[in-house]
Short mmCIF file of C-alpha atoms in Angstrom, two decimals:
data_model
loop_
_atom_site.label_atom_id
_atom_site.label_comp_id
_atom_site.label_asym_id
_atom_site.label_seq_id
_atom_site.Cartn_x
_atom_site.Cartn_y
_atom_site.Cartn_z
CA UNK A 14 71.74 47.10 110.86
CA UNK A 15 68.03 45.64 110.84
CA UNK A 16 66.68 44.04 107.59
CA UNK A 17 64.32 46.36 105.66
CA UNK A 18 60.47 45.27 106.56
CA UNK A 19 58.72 43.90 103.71
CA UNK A 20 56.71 47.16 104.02
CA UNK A 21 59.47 49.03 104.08
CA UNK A 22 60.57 47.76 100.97
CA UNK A 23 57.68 48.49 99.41
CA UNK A 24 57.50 51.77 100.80
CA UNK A 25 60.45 52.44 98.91
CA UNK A 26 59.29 50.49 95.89
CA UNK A 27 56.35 53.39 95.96
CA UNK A 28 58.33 56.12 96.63
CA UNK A 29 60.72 55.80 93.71
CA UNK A 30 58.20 55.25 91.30
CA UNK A 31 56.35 58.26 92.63
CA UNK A 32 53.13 56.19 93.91
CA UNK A 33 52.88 58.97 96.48
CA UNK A 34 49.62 57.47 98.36
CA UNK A 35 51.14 53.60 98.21
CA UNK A 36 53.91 55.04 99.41
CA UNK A 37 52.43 56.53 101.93
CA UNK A 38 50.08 53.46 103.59
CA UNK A 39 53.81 51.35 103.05
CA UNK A 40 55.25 53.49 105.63
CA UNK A 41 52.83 54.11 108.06
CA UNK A 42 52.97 50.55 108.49
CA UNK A 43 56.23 50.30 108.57
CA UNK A 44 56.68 52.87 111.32
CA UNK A 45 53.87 50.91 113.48
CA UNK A 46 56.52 48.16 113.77
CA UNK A 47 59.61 50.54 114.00
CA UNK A 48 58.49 53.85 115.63
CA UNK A 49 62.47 54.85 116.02
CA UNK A 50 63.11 54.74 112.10
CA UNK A 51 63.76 58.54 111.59
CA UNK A 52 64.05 58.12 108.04
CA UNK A 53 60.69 56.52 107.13
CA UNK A 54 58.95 59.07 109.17
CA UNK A 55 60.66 61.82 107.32
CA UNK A 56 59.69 59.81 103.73
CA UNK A 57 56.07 59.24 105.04
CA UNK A 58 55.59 62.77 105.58
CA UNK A 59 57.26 63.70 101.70
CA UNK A 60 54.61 60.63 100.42
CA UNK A 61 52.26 61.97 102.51
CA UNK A 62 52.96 65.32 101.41
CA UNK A 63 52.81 64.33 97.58
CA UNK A 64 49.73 62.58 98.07
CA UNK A 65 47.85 65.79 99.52
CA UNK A 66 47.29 64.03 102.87
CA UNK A 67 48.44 67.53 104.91
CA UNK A 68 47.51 66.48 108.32
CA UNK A 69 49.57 63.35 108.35
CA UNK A 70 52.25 64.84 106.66
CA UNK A 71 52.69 67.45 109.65
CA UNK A 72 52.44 64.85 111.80
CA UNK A 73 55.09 62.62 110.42
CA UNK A 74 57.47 65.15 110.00
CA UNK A 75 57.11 66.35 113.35
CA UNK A 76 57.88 62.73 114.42
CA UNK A 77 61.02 62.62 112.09
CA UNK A 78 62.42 65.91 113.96
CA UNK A 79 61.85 64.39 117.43
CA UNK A 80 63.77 61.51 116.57
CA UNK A 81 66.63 64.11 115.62
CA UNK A 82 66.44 63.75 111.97
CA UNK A 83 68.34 65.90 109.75
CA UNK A 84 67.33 69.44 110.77
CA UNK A 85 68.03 70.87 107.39
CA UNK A 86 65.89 68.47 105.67
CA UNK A 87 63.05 68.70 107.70
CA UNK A 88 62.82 72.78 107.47
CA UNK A 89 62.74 71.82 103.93
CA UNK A 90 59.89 69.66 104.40
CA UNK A 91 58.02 71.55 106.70
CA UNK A 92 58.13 74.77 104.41
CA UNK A 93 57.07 72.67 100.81
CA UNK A 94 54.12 71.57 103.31
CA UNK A 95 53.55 75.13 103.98
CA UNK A 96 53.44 75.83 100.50
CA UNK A 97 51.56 73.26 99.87
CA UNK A 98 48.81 74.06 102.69
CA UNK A 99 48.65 77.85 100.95
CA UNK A 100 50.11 78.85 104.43
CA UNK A 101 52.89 81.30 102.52
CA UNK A 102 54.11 83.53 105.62
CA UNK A 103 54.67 79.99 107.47
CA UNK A 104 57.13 78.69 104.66
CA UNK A 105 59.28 81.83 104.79
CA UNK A 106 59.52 82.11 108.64
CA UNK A 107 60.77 78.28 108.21
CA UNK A 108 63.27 79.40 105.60
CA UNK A 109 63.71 82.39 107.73
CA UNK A 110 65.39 80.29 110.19
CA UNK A 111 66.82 77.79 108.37
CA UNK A 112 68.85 81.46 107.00
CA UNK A 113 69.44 82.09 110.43
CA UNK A 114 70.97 79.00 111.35
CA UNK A 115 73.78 79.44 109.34
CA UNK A 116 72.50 77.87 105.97
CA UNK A 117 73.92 79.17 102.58
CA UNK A 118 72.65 77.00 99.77
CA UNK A 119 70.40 78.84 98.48
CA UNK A 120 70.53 76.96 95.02
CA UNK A 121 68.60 74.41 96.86
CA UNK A 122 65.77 77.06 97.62
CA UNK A 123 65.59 78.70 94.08
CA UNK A 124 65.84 75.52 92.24
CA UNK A 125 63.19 73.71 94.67
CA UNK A 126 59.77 73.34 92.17
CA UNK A 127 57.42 73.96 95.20
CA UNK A 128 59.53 76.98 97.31
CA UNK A 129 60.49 78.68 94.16
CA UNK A 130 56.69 79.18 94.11
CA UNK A 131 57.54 81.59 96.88
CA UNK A 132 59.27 84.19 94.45
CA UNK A 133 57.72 87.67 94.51
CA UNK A 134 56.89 87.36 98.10
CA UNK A 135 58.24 90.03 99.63
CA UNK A 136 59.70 87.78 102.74
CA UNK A 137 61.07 85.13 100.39
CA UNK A 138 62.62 87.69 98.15
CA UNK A 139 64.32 88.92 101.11
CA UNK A 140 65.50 85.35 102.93
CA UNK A 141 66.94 84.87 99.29
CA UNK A 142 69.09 87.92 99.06
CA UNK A 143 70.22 87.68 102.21
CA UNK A 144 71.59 83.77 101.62
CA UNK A 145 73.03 84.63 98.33
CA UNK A 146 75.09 87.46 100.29
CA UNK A 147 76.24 85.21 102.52
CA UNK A 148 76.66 81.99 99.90
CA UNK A 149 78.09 84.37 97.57
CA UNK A 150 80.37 87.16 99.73
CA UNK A 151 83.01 88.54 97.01
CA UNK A 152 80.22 89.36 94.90
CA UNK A 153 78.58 91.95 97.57
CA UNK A 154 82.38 93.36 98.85
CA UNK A 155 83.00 96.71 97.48
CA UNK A 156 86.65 95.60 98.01
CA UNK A 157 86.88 92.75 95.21
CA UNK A 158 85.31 95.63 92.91
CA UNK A 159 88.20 97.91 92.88
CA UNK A 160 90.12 96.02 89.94
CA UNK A 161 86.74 95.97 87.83
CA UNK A 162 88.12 98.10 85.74
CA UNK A 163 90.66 95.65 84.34
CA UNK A 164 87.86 93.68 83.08
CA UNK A 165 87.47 92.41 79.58
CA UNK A 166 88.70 91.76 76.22
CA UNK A 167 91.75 94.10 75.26
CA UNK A 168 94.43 94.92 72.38
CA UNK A 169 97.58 96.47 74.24
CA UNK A 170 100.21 98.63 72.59
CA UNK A 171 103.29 100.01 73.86
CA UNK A 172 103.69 103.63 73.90
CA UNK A 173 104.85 103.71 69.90
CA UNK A 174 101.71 102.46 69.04
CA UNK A 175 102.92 98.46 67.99
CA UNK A 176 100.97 95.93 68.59
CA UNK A 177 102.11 94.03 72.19
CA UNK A 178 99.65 91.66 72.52
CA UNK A 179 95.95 91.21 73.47
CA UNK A 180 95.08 90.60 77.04
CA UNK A 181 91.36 89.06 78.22
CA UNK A 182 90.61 89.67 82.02
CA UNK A 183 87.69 87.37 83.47
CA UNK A 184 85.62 87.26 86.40
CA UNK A 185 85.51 84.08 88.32
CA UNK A 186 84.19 82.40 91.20
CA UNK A 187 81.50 84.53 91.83
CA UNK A 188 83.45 87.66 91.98
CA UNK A 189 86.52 86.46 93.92
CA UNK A 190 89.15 86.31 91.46
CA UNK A 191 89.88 87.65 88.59
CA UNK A 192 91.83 85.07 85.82
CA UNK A 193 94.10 86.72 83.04
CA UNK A 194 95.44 85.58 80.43
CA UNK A 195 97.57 86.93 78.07
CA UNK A 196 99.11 85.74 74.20
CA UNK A 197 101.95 88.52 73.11
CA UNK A 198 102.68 89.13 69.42
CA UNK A 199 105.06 87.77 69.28
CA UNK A 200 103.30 84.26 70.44
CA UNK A 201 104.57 84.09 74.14
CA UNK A 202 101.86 83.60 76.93
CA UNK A 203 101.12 83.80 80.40
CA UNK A 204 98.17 83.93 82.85
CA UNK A 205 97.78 85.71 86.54
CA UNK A 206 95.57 84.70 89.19
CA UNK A 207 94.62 88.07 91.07
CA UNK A 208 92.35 87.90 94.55
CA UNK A 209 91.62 90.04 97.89
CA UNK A 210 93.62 88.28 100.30
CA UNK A 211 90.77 89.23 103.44
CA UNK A 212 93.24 88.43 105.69
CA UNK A 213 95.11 91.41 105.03
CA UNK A 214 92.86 93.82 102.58
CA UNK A 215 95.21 93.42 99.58
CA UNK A 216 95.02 93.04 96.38
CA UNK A 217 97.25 90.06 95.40
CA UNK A 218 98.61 88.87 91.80
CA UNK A 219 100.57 85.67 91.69
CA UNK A 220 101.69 85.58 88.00
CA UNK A 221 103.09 82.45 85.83
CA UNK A 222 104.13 82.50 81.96
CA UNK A 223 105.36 80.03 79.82
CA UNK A 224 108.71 81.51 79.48
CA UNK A 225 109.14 81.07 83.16
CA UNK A 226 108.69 84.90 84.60
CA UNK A 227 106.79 84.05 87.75
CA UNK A 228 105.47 87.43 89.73
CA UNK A 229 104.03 87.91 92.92
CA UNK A 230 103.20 91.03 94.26
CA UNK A 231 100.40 92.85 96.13
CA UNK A 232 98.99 95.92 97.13
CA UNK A 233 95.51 98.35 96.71
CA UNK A 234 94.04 101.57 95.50
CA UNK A 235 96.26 104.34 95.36
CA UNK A 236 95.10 107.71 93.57
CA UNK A 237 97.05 106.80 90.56
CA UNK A 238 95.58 103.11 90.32
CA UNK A 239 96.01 99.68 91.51
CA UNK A 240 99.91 99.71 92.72
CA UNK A 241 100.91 95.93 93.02
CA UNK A 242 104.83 95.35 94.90
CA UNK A 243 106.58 91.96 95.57
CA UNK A 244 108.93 89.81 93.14
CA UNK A 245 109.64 88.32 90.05
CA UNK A 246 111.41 85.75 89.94
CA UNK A 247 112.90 84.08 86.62
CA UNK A 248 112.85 80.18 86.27
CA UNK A 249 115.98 80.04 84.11
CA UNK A 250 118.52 81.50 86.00
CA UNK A 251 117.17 81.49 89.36
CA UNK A 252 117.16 84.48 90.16
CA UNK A 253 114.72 87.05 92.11
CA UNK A 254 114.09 91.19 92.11
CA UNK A 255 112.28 93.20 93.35
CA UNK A 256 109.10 94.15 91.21
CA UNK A 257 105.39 96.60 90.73
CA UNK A 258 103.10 97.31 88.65
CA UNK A 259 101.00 99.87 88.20
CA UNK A 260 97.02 100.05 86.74
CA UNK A 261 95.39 103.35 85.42
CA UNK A 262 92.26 103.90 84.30
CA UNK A 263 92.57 106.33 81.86
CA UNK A 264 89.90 109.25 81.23
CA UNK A 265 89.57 108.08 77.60
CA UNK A 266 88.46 104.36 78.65
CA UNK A 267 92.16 102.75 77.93
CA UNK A 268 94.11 101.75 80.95
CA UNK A 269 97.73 102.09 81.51
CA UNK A 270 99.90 99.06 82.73
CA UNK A 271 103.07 99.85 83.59
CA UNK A 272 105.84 97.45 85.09
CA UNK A 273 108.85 97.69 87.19
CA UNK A 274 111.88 95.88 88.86
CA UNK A 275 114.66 96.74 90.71
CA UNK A 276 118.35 95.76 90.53
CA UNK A 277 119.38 97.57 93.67
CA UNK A 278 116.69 95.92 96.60
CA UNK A 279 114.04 98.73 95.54
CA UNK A 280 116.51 102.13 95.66
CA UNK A 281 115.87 102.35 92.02
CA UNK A 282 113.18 101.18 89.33
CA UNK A 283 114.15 100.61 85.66
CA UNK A 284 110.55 100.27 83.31
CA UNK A 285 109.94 96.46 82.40
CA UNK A 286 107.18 96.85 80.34
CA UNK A 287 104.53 99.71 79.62
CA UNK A 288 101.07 98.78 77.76
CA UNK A 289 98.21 100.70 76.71
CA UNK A 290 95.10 98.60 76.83
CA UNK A 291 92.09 99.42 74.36
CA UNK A 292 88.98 97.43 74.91
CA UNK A 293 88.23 95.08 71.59
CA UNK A 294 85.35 96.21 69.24
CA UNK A 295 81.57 94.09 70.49
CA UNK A 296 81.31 91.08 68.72
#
């Protein structure tokens, strides 16, 4: 690797302490001596940039892409100069393609000081829904919706009316999974991990509590709610059974959970556990 040029150095000395113009006279130098450096082309045309000196800027960056610099980063560049040169339509066909090359991060765009400038324009509004559908995919499946319904903070009582537990189901991950955890009266715990497996369509809990019951079963919509089937399969003993459970919204707001497992490789079902989940007064 070459030594840094004493302009270079400089150049750099300018550019992190934001001395956008001394930056940019340190690197035009430097490039005079080293035409190939891709990098200090791309940083003259961000000093360049900074220091409203447009034309340059363009021109530098355009030398930074023929010398194969990072194609992402120069798209960047060349739509903040955009901006910058009140040439609007010109920054969102860059981040137009830069969307159509694949790129997701759209955090990058929206939290950018100069693109986010861009917002209300009815291009830019739509380059940034389309990236967050595609950075963000569980979130804009009607599939990962269908447990919604499980969703929040609950008391659950068995069909008597005694207290079983309370139950809080969470959203995570942008809408891919949904985390529950659960305390019991009677102080016992356990938490589920429940996903869309894409591969397949189904619905998919995978269930672990501290007493050692670990369940995994999966399944989808049926008319009479989400109808999980797999295993359980108890730590202690070591053994496994056949196991479902059943979801159903009911028309009063509650939903139904009922659980069962199998002695007999699924030819009969004896109830495990039946709860009746009411949704916790606001806070």
């Amino acid at each position: 690797m070459p030594f840094a040029t004493s302009a270079e150095q400089d150049a750099d000395s300018f550019f992190a302490a934001g001395n956008w113009a001394a930056a940019a006279d340190a690197y035009a130098s430097h490039t005079v001596e080293h035409p190939e450096d891709a990098l200090a082309w791309f940083q003259l045309a961000v000093s360049a940039r900074q220091a409203e000196r447009y034309d340059a800027a363009f021109a530098a960056l355009a030398r930074a892409e023929a010398l194969e610099f990072s194609p992402v980063r120069v798209s960047f560049e060349r739509a903040r100069l955009n901006v910058r040169s009140d040439d609007a339509d010109a920054a969102v066909a860059e981040l137009q393609t830069l969307a159509s090359s694949g790129f997701t991060g759209v955090n990058f765009i929206t939290g950018d000081p100069v693109l986010a400038t861009l917002a209300g324009h009815s291009g830019y509004d739509a380059v940034i829904a389309a990236m967050t559908v595609q950075a963000f995919p569980c979130e804009h499946d009607e599939l990962f919706s269908a447990f919604d319904f499980w969703i929040g903070e609950w008391d659950v009582h068995v069909a008597g009316g005694a207290v079983a537990g309370s139950n809080v189901i969470e959203r995570a991950q942008r809408g891919c999974v949904l985390i529950e955890n659960w305390s019991s009266a009677s102080g016992s715990t356990g938490m589920s991990i429940n996903y869309v497996d894409k591969t397949s369509g189904e619905w998919v809990q995978i269930w672990n509590a501290a007493g050692g019951s670990q369940i995994n079963i999966r399944g989808g919509m049926t008319n009479d709610g989400m109808l999980l089937t797999g295993t359980i399969h108890y730590v202690a003993n070591g053994t496994t059974a056949p196991f479902r459970g059943l979801w159903t919204p009911l028309a009063d707001g509650r939903v139904r959970q009922f659980f069962e497992q199998s002695s007999d490789e699924g030819e009969t079902w004896t109830p495990w556990f039946e709860g009746f989940y009411t949704r916790k007064p606001a806070k």
